[in-house]
XYZ file of C-alpha atoms in Angstrom:
236
model
C 61.665 -27.189 -31.950
C 63.246 -24.079 -33.470
C 65.097 -21.669 -31.174
C 62.786 -19.090 -29.500
C 65.078 -16.352 -30.889
C 64.278 -17.251 -34.500
C 62.601 -14.547 -36.595
C 58.942 -15.650 -36.959
C 58.915 -14.258 -40.499
C 62.072 -16.086 -41.540
C 61.884 -18.569 -44.419
C 60.720 -22.109 -43.625
C 63.523 -24.384 -42.434
C 62.759 -27.950 -43.637
C 65.066 -29.486 -41.002
C 62.447 -28.822 -38.287
C 60.332 -31.674 -39.743
C 61.161 -34.719 -37.623
C 58.868 -37.172 -39.414
C 55.502 -37.722 -41.081
C 52.836 -40.175 -39.890
C 50.805 -41.601 -42.760
C 47.624 -43.685 -42.383
C 44.580 -41.412 -42.516
C 42.835 -41.150 -45.889
C 41.085 -37.806 -45.260
C 41.538 -34.564 -43.295
C 42.905 -34.871 -39.746
C 40.617 -32.948 -37.374
C 42.298 -33.393 -34.014
C 45.480 -34.412 -32.202
C 46.308 -35.131 -28.560
C 49.691 -36.011 -27.067
C 50.463 -37.882 -23.848
C 53.900 -37.104 -22.421
C 53.408 -39.874 -19.846
C 53.203 -42.599 -22.497
C 54.875 -40.701 -25.354
C 51.841 -41.486 -27.496
C 49.792 -39.475 -29.961
C 46.076 -39.678 -30.787
C 44.609 -38.450 -34.070
C 41.056 -38.311 -35.398
C 40.080 -37.896 -39.014
C 37.266 -37.275 -41.480
C 37.955 -40.836 -42.693
C 35.999 -41.942 -39.589
C 38.909 -43.375 -37.623
C 40.748 -42.500 -34.433
C 44.353 -43.721 -34.399
C 46.885 -44.256 -31.612
C 50.536 -43.681 -32.521
C 53.950 -44.271 -30.993
C 55.775 -41.804 -33.283
C 59.263 -43.173 -32.558
C 58.398 -46.806 -33.495
C 59.197 -48.396 -36.850
C 55.451 -49.075 -37.334
C 54.092 -46.034 -35.512
C 50.315 -46.681 -35.820
C 49.584 -49.137 -33.017
C 45.769 -49.126 -32.943
C 42.686 -47.944 -34.862
C 39.266 -47.171 -33.334
C 35.778 -46.578 -34.807
C 36.878 -48.366 -37.997
C 33.286 -49.001 -39.090
C 32.158 -45.446 -38.273
C 29.851 -46.940 -35.641
C 29.631 -43.641 -33.747
C 29.918 -41.305 -36.760
C 32.852 -39.118 -37.824
C 35.188 -38.117 -34.971
C 35.675 -34.382 -34.486
C 38.049 -34.206 -31.505
C 40.053 -36.493 -29.222
C 41.898 -36.314 -25.884
C 43.645 -38.579 -23.394
C 41.790 -38.879 -20.068
C 43.873 -36.753 -17.681
C 43.396 -38.868 -14.561
C 43.698 -42.171 -16.478
C 45.979 -42.047 -19.552
C 45.028 -45.673 -20.416
C 41.680 -44.223 -21.571
C 40.748 -41.649 -24.206
C 37.635 -39.649 -25.021
C 36.402 -38.874 -28.536
C 33.577 -36.631 -29.737
C 31.608 -37.296 -32.929
C 29.600 -35.282 -35.447
C 26.469 -37.176 -34.307
C 26.642 -35.507 -30.889
C 27.985 -38.642 -29.195
C 31.004 -38.611 -26.876
C 32.655 -41.956 -26.112
C 35.349 -43.052 -23.638
C 37.549 -45.890 -24.919
C 40.011 -48.249 -23.264
C 43.169 -47.730 -25.354
C 44.473 -51.275 -24.832
C 41.320 -53.320 -25.422
C 39.854 -50.826 -27.997
C 36.491 -51.257 -26.250
C 34.133 -48.326 -25.713
C 33.613 -48.074 -21.937
C 31.196 -45.180 -21.388
C 28.948 -43.179 -23.682
C 28.436 -39.675 -22.295
C 24.743 -38.930 -22.512
C 23.594 -35.603 -23.897
C 20.216 -34.558 -25.264
C 20.638 -35.374 -28.973
C 18.071 -33.961 -31.382
C 17.955 -36.382 -34.312
C 16.394 -33.712 -36.561
C 19.079 -31.080 -35.991
C 22.418 -32.584 -37.007
C 24.206 -29.221 -37.022
C 23.184 -28.315 -33.461
C 24.430 -31.711 -32.207
C 27.885 -31.124 -33.661
C 30.688 -31.176 -31.062
C 33.698 -29.086 -32.058
C 36.048 -29.965 -29.201
C 36.375 -32.376 -26.315
C 38.865 -31.995 -23.446
C 39.545 -33.996 -20.321
C 40.070 -32.399 -16.911
C 43.728 -32.982 -15.885
C 42.980 -34.450 -12.456
C 39.220 -35.090 -12.110
C 37.128 -37.717 -13.970
C 35.341 -34.961 -15.912
C 34.958 -34.454 -19.678
C 34.081 -31.067 -21.206
C 32.613 -30.556 -24.695
C 32.247 -27.460 -26.929
C 29.202 -27.340 -29.194
C 28.090 -25.699 -32.417
C 24.899 -24.550 -30.633
C 26.945 -22.218 -28.308
C 26.904 -24.621 -25.348
C 29.669 -26.020 -23.168
C 28.743 -29.272 -21.390
C 30.369 -31.118 -18.475
C 30.145 -34.892 -17.936
C 31.010 -37.386 -15.194
C 33.290 -40.021 -16.760
C 32.194 -42.713 -14.312
C 28.412 -42.473 -14.757
C 28.313 -40.897 -18.232
C 25.795 -38.364 -16.916
C 25.838 -34.661 -17.751
C 26.818 -32.568 -14.697
C 26.271 -29.099 -16.145
C 25.362 -27.338 -19.396
C 25.650 -23.633 -20.192
C 25.284 -21.257 -23.114
C 28.852 -19.948 -23.139
C 29.157 -17.697 -26.226
C 27.149 -15.740 -28.793
C 28.224 -18.098 -31.603
C 29.580 -21.650 -32.008
C 32.112 -22.700 -29.330
C 35.093 -23.947 -31.339
C 37.823 -24.666 -28.829
C 38.541 -25.502 -25.191
C 41.573 -25.782 -22.916
C 41.915 -26.510 -19.196
C 44.839 -24.987 -17.313
C 47.378 -27.529 -15.958
C 46.102 -27.056 -12.377
C 42.501 -27.725 -13.371
C 41.199 -24.417 -11.992
C 40.300 -22.534 -15.183
C 38.639 -23.437 -18.465
C 39.339 -21.339 -21.567
C 36.929 -21.306 -24.511
C 37.138 -19.785 -27.983
C 34.268 -18.996 -30.328
C 33.331 -17.678 -33.750
C 31.932 -14.655 -31.833
C 35.602 -13.446 -31.785
C 35.996 -13.828 -28.013
C 38.122 -15.931 -25.686
C 36.462 -16.506 -22.321
C 38.107 -17.675 -19.110
C 35.847 -19.659 -16.748
C 36.235 -20.628 -13.116
C 35.646 -24.397 -13.239
C 34.310 -24.536 -9.700
C 31.619 -21.878 -10.045
C 31.240 -22.169 -13.878
C 31.338 -18.364 -14.093
C 33.155 -16.239 -16.662
C 36.003 -14.341 -15.003
C 37.599 -12.729 -18.076
C 36.796 -12.055 -21.723
C 39.241 -11.077 -24.477
C 38.232 -10.018 -27.992
C 41.015 -11.693 -29.882
C 40.520 -12.190 -33.635
C 38.669 -10.616 -36.532
C 36.006 -12.592 -38.374
C 36.724 -14.044 -41.781
C 33.944 -15.800 -43.722
C 31.840 -15.997 -40.503
C 34.615 -17.804 -38.637
C 36.945 -16.445 -35.969
C 38.789 -18.457 -33.292
C 39.932 -21.978 -34.153
C 42.006 -22.932 -31.131
C 43.082 -21.845 -27.632
C 45.842 -23.151 -25.358
C 47.439 -22.687 -21.941
C 51.217 -22.789 -21.560
C 52.060 -25.884 -19.445
C 54.097 -23.944 -16.849
C 54.142 -20.189 -17.566
C 51.263 -17.691 -17.277
C 50.688 -17.476 -21.047
C 47.639 -18.260 -23.130
C 47.490 -18.483 -26.913
C 44.871 -18.460 -29.652
C 44.725 -19.135 -33.400
C 42.161 -17.565 -35.712
C 40.624 -17.491 -39.164
C 42.386 -14.135 -39.684
C 45.625 -16.187 -40.118
C 47.051 -14.938 -36.796
C 48.324 -16.796 -33.760
C 48.396 -14.605 -30.635
C 50.047 -15.037 -27.246
C 48.637 -13.209 -24.197
C 50.393 -12.627 -20.887
C-alpha cells in the first residue's frame, strides 16, 4: 500500500502493483478477501466464481459454477461466521451458499423470483453478516433482503431506496448496515430494528447511475463511497 501521506493526484507509481491474477475470460464483477485464510474470491461475467491463494505459484485453487448452472454471478462474499463457506448472488435472482473445500452448493436462499421480469430479479450485491448466520442482498428493484443461512428462508424484505440498491456493507461489529443506491444516497440502517438511522446524499448522477460501492473502515469510524461521478469519498 502507498504511504497515506502520498499526494492523491500524484502520477501513478507502477511499483505498487504486487501481482496480477489471470484466469477469468470476461469482466470481473466482484471480489472478497478473507484475512483469516489469506484467500481471495472473484466472480466474473464469464460465469465462474474462483478461489485464489494469491501468494501461491498456481494461485487459482478452485472454480465454481463452471457450467453456469445458476446463471452469471454478480457478487460474492465469505461467510463471516464460517469462512469455509461462501455466498454468491446471480443475475437470475438466485443466491447460493457453497462449501469452499468440496465445491458443493449447500443452501439455496429462497426469494420470490419472477421468471418474466429478469431485470427486477437482478441482485447487485451480497454480503455476509460478520458474526451471525445471515446473508443480505441488494436488488435492482430497490429492495434489501435478509436470509437465514441455515434454513435458506427469507427473514425480512424492505424497499430501501428510491432507485436500484447497488452496494452493501456491514460494520465490523455487526450493528449497522450501509447501503448505496443510484438515487444518490447512502443510508445507514440499524440491523436489529431494520430502520434507517442516517442518510447522506453523496454523489451526483451520471448516465442514470450514482453510487457503485460503500465500505466501513475495519477499525476507525470512517465510511467511504465510490460513484459514477468518478469520485471516491471518505466520511467521518
